[in-house]
Amino acid sequence: MTEPQAHHGVTVSDLEAMTAAIGAIGFTAVEGDASEPRNYRNEPGDAIGQMIAPTLGNEIRTWFIENPATGQQLDLVELTAEETRLDRPGEEPAQGDLTIGVATDDPEVAYHAMREAAPGLEWSEAEPAPEEDGLAFTVDSQRYVLTRGEPFAYVHYPRSGFATAWRFFQRVLGYRLKSLSTQGTGDERWALEGGGGRVELVVEQGTPVASPDAGKRYLGSNHFRLLNADLEAIAERVESSGLGTWFFPPNEAGFAQIIGPTGEFIELYDRSAS
């Protein structure tokens, strides 16, 4: 079974409110037809809760919901209040500063439908995003773009950290990075090719960094998925290069989760599984 590539994970402050917001724009299919969120705790008998505790804290609630029309999936993760204040290694933006592009037929109608469904969340005003034929805004401290195009993810980097990220994606994970025109802005943008969908690395000065209170400043605050990985070769290169740490090592089903050297949290599916 082919796994969707447009899978993006995000930390939320209120799982039910954010579920209502994205439900208003067509995200209705829940993983496994679950009737309630999953709870994971750092306690005996909860193997997953104990595994994730060092990264995400002692208790999380998760909700995995998909838009059947576009195939895009959002994996919502709610932390306890104290865990949102965990320090993130380093002060520069990296994968904890992810912009998620959500596909919709009418961005303006979708934006207002989301706000009306979850008025208690903290919303910014929407701004035109002409390069994506859509609208950009922040809700619950997460940047989104509602686009008439395909779903996507921007992974934000400062100039100081990008050389390491470049080596990690190309030499360790084995994907190609293609330079995109910046039209004189002075910023860099790279398309990550071979992962099954649209992921772009954005290198810029002055990338906004989310407040620690928003729970975005630690490894795994956001994540995205890449397909067509050669997990056996990647495992060898991770060991030899020292770039990257397995969060969930490759398993027999061809799935793994890796933490990159500058804070990226990535789901990988082996090429045999995708």
Coordinates of C-alpha atoms in Angstrom, one line a residue:
M1 CA 0.0 0.0 0.0
T2 CA 1.4 3.4 -1.0
E3 CA 1.7 5.8 1.8
P4 CA 0.7 9.5 1.2
Q5 CA 3.7 11.8 1.1
A6 CA 1.8 14.9 2.1
H7 CA 1.9 14.1 5.8
H8 CA 2.8 16.9 8.1
G9 CA 2.9 16.9 11.9
V10 CA 2.3 19.8 14.1
T11 CA 2.1 20.6 17.8
V12 CA -1.2 22.2 19.0
S13 CA -2.3 23.7 22.2
D14 CA -5.9 22.5 21.9
L15 CA -6.4 19.2 20.1
E16 CA -10.2 19.5 19.8
A17 CA -10.1 23.1 18.6
M18 CA -7.6 22.5 15.9
T19 CA -9.4 19.3 14.8
A20 CA -12.5 21.5 14.4
A21 CA -10.6 24.1 12.4
I22 CA -9.2 21.6 9.9
G23 CA -12.4 19.6 9.9
A24 CA -14.1 22.7 8.5
I25 CA -12.0 22.5 5.3
G26 CA -12.4 18.8 4.6
F27 CA -10.1 16.9 7.0
T28 CA -12.5 14.2 8.1
A29 CA -10.9 10.8 7.8
V30 CA -9.4 9.6 11.0
E31 CA -6.6 7.0 11.1
G32 CA -8.1 3.5 11.9
D33 CA -11.6 5.1 12.4
A34 CA -10.6 6.0 15.9
S35 CA -13.3 7.6 18.0
E36 CA -11.0 9.6 20.3
P37 CA -7.4 10.8 20.5
R38 CA -4.5 8.5 21.5
N39 CA -2.9 9.2 24.9
Y40 CA 0.7 8.2 25.5
R41 CA 2.3 8.4 28.9
N42 CA 5.8 7.8 30.3
E43 CA 4.8 4.9 32.5
P44 CA 5.3 1.1 32.7
G45 CA 3.2 -0.7 30.1
D46 CA 3.2 2.2 27.6
A47 CA 6.1 1.4 25.3
I48 CA 5.5 4.3 23.0
G49 CA 5.0 6.7 25.8
Q50 CA 8.3 5.7 27.3
M51 CA 10.1 5.9 24.0
I52 CA 8.9 9.4 23.1
A53 CA 9.3 10.9 26.6
P54 CA 12.9 12.2 26.2
T55 CA 11.8 14.1 23.1
L56 CA 8.2 15.2 23.6
G57 CA 7.7 14.9 27.4
N58 CA 5.9 12.6 29.8
E59 CA 2.4 12.8 28.3
I60 CA 1.0 13.6 24.8
R61 CA -2.3 13.3 23.0
T62 CA -2.3 12.7 19.3
W63 CA -4.9 12.9 16.5
F64 CA -4.2 11.8 12.9
I65 CA -6.7 13.2 10.4
E66 CA -6.7 13.2 6.5
N67 CA -8.4 15.2 3.8
P68 CA -9.9 12.4 1.5
A69 CA -10.1 14.9 -1.4
T70 CA -6.4 15.9 -1.4
G71 CA -4.8 12.9 0.4
Q72 CA -3.0 15.4 2.8
Q73 CA -2.6 14.2 6.4
L74 CA -2.1 16.3 9.5
D75 CA -0.7 14.6 12.6
L76 CA -1.7 16.8 15.6
V77 CA 0.2 16.5 18.8
E78 CA -0.9 18.1 22.1
L79 CA 1.6 18.4 24.9
T80 CA 1.0 19.3 28.5
A81 CA 1.6 22.9 29.3
E82 CA 4.9 22.3 31.2
E83 CA 6.3 20.3 28.3
T84 CA 5.8 23.1 25.8
R85 CA 8.5 25.0 27.5
L86 CA 11.3 22.4 27.0
D87 CA 14.4 24.0 25.5
R88 CA 15.2 23.4 21.9
P89 CA 18.9 22.8 21.2
G90 CA 20.3 26.0 19.7
E91 CA 18.7 29.3 19.2
E92 CA 18.5 29.3 15.4
P93 CA 15.4 28.2 13.4
A94 CA 15.5 24.8 11.9
Q95 CA 12.8 22.1 11.5
G96 CA 10.8 23.4 14.5
D97 CA 10.0 26.4 12.2
L98 CA 8.0 24.6 9.5
T99 CA 5.4 26.2 7.2
I100 CA 2.7 23.9 6.1
G101 CA 0.9 24.3 2.8
V102 CA -2.7 23.1 2.8
A103 CA -4.5 22.5 -0.5
T104 CA -8.0 24.0 -0.9
D105 CA -10.2 25.2 -3.7
D106 CA -10.9 28.6 -2.2
P107 CA -8.3 29.9 0.4
E108 CA -10.3 32.9 1.6
V109 CA -13.5 30.8 2.2
A110 CA -11.4 28.1 3.9
Y111 CA -9.6 30.6 6.2
H112 CA -12.8 32.1 7.5
A113 CA -14.4 28.6 7.9
M114 CA -11.4 27.6 10.0
R115 CA -11.6 30.7 12.2
E116 CA -15.3 30.3 12.7
A117 CA -14.9 26.7 13.7
A118 CA -12.2 27.4 16.3
P119 CA -12.6 31.0 17.5
G120 CA -10.8 30.3 20.8
L121 CA -7.4 29.7 19.1
E122 CA -5.0 32.6 18.5
W123 CA -5.3 33.6 14.8
S124 CA -3.3 36.1 12.8
E125 CA -5.0 38.0 9.9
A126 CA -4.5 36.3 6.6
E127 CA -2.1 37.9 4.1
P128 CA -1.8 37.3 0.3
A129 CA 0.7 34.6 -0.7
P130 CA 0.7 35.2 -4.5
E131 CA 3.6 32.8 -5.1
E132 CA 1.3 30.0 -3.8
D133 CA -2.0 31.4 -5.2
G134 CA -3.3 31.5 -1.7
L135 CA -3.3 33.1 1.8
A136 CA -0.7 32.9 4.6
F137 CA -1.4 33.1 8.3
T138 CA -0.5 31.8 11.7
V139 CA -2.8 29.9 14.1
D140 CA -1.8 28.4 17.4
S141 CA 1.8 29.6 16.7
Q142 CA 2.0 27.5 13.5
R143 CA 2.5 29.1 10.0
Y144 CA 0.2 27.8 7.3
V145 CA -0.5 28.7 3.7
L146 CA -3.9 27.8 2.2
T147 CA -3.0 27.2 -1.5
R148 CA -4.9 26.3 -4.6
G149 CA -1.9 24.2 -5.6
E150 CA -0.5 21.0 -4.1
P151 CA 0.2 20.5 -0.4
F152 CA 3.8 21.3 0.6
A153 CA 6.2 22.0 3.4
Y154 CA 8.8 24.8 3.8
V155 CA 11.6 23.9 6.1
H156 CA 13.3 27.1 7.4
Y157 CA 17.0 27.5 8.0
P158 CA 19.4 30.3 8.9
R159 CA 22.5 30.6 6.7
S160 CA 24.6 29.5 9.6
G161 CA 23.0 26.0 9.8
F162 CA 22.3 25.2 6.2
A163 CA 25.6 23.7 5.2
T164 CA 25.1 20.9 7.6
A165 CA 21.5 20.4 6.5
W166 CA 22.6 20.3 2.9
R167 CA 25.1 17.5 3.6
F168 CA 22.5 15.6 5.6
F169 CA 19.8 15.6 3.0
Q170 CA 22.1 14.8 0.0
R171 CA 24.9 12.7 1.4
V172 CA 23.1 10.9 4.3
L173 CA 19.5 10.6 3.2
G174 CA 20.4 10.4 -0.5
Y175 CA 17.9 13.0 -1.8
R176 CA 18.7 15.6 -4.4
L177 CA 18.5 19.3 -3.7
K178 CA 17.8 21.6 -6.7
S179 CA 18.4 25.3 -6.5
L180 CA 15.3 27.5 -7.2
S181 CA 15.5 31.1 -8.4
T182 CA 15.2 33.7 -5.6
Q183 CA 14.8 36.6 -8.1
G184 CA 17.3 38.9 -6.4
T185 CA 15.9 38.6 -2.9
G186 CA 19.2 37.4 -1.4
D187 CA 17.5 34.3 0.1
E188 CA 18.0 30.8 -1.0
R189 CA 15.4 28.1 -1.8
W190 CA 16.0 24.5 -2.6
A191 CA 13.6 21.8 -3.8
L192 CA 14.1 18.5 -2.2
E193 CA 13.6 16.0 -5.0
G194 CA 13.0 12.2 -4.8
G195 CA 10.9 12.2 -1.6
G196 CA 7.6 11.8 -3.3
G197 CA 6.1 15.3 -3.0
R198 CA 6.8 19.0 -2.5
V199 CA 9.3 19.9 0.2
E200 CA 11.4 23.1 -0.1
L201 CA 14.3 24.2 2.1
V202 CA 14.2 28.0 2.7
V203 CA 17.4 29.7 3.7
E204 CA 17.0 33.3 4.9
Q205 CA 18.1 35.9 7.4
G206 CA 15.6 36.8 10.1
T207 CA 13.4 33.8 10.0
P208 CA 10.7 34.2 12.7
V209 CA 11.3 31.9 15.6
A210 CA 8.3 30.8 17.6
S211 CA 8.0 31.7 21.2
P212 CA 9.1 28.9 23.7
D213 CA 5.6 29.1 25.2
A214 CA 4.2 27.8 21.9
G215 CA 6.0 24.5 22.3
K216 CA 7.9 24.9 19.1
R217 CA 11.4 25.0 20.4
Y218 CA 12.5 21.3 20.8
L219 CA 13.2 18.4 18.5
G220 CA 10.1 16.9 17.0
S221 CA 7.9 19.9 17.4
N222 CA 6.9 19.4 13.7
H223 CA 7.6 16.7 11.3
F224 CA 7.2 15.7 7.7
R225 CA 7.4 12.6 5.6
L226 CA 9.7 11.5 2.8
L227 CA 9.3 8.4 0.6
N228 CA 11.6 6.3 -1.6
A229 CA 14.4 6.1 1.1
D230 CA 17.1 3.4 1.0
L231 CA 17.0 2.8 4.7
E232 CA 19.8 0.2 4.7
A233 CA 22.2 2.6 3.0
I234 CA 21.0 5.5 5.1
A235 CA 21.7 3.5 8.3
E236 CA 25.3 2.9 7.2
R237 CA 25.8 6.6 6.3
V238 CA 24.3 7.8 9.6
E239 CA 26.8 5.7 11.5
S240 CA 29.8 6.7 9.4
S241 CA 28.9 10.4 9.2
G242 CA 27.6 11.1 12.6
L243 CA 24.9 13.2 11.0
G244 CA 21.5 12.2 12.3
T245 CA 20.1 10.2 15.2
W246 CA 17.4 7.5 14.9
F247 CA 14.3 8.2 16.9
F248 CA 12.6 5.1 15.6
P249 CA 15.2 2.9 13.9
P250 CA 14.3 1.2 10.5
N251 CA 11.9 -1.7 11.0
E252 CA 10.9 -4.7 8.9
A253 CA 8.0 -2.8 7.4
G254 CA 10.3 -0.2 5.9
F255 CA 9.6 2.7 8.3
A256 CA 11.8 4.9 10.4
Q257 CA 11.9 8.3 12.1
I258 CA 15.1 10.3 12.2
I259 CA 16.3 13.4 13.9
G260 CA 18.5 15.5 11.7
P261 CA 21.7 17.3 12.8
T262 CA 19.9 20.7 12.8
G263 CA 16.7 19.6 14.5
E264 CA 14.7 18.1 11.6
F265 CA 12.2 15.4 12.6
I266 CA 11.5 13.2 9.5
E267 CA 9.4 10.1 8.8
L268 CA 11.1 7.9 6.2
Y269 CA 9.5 5.1 4.2
D270 CA 11.8 2.7 2.4
R271 CA 11.5 2.6 -1.4
S272 CA 10.2 -1.0 -1.1
A273 CA 7.3 0.3 1.0
S274 CA 6.4 3.2 -1.2

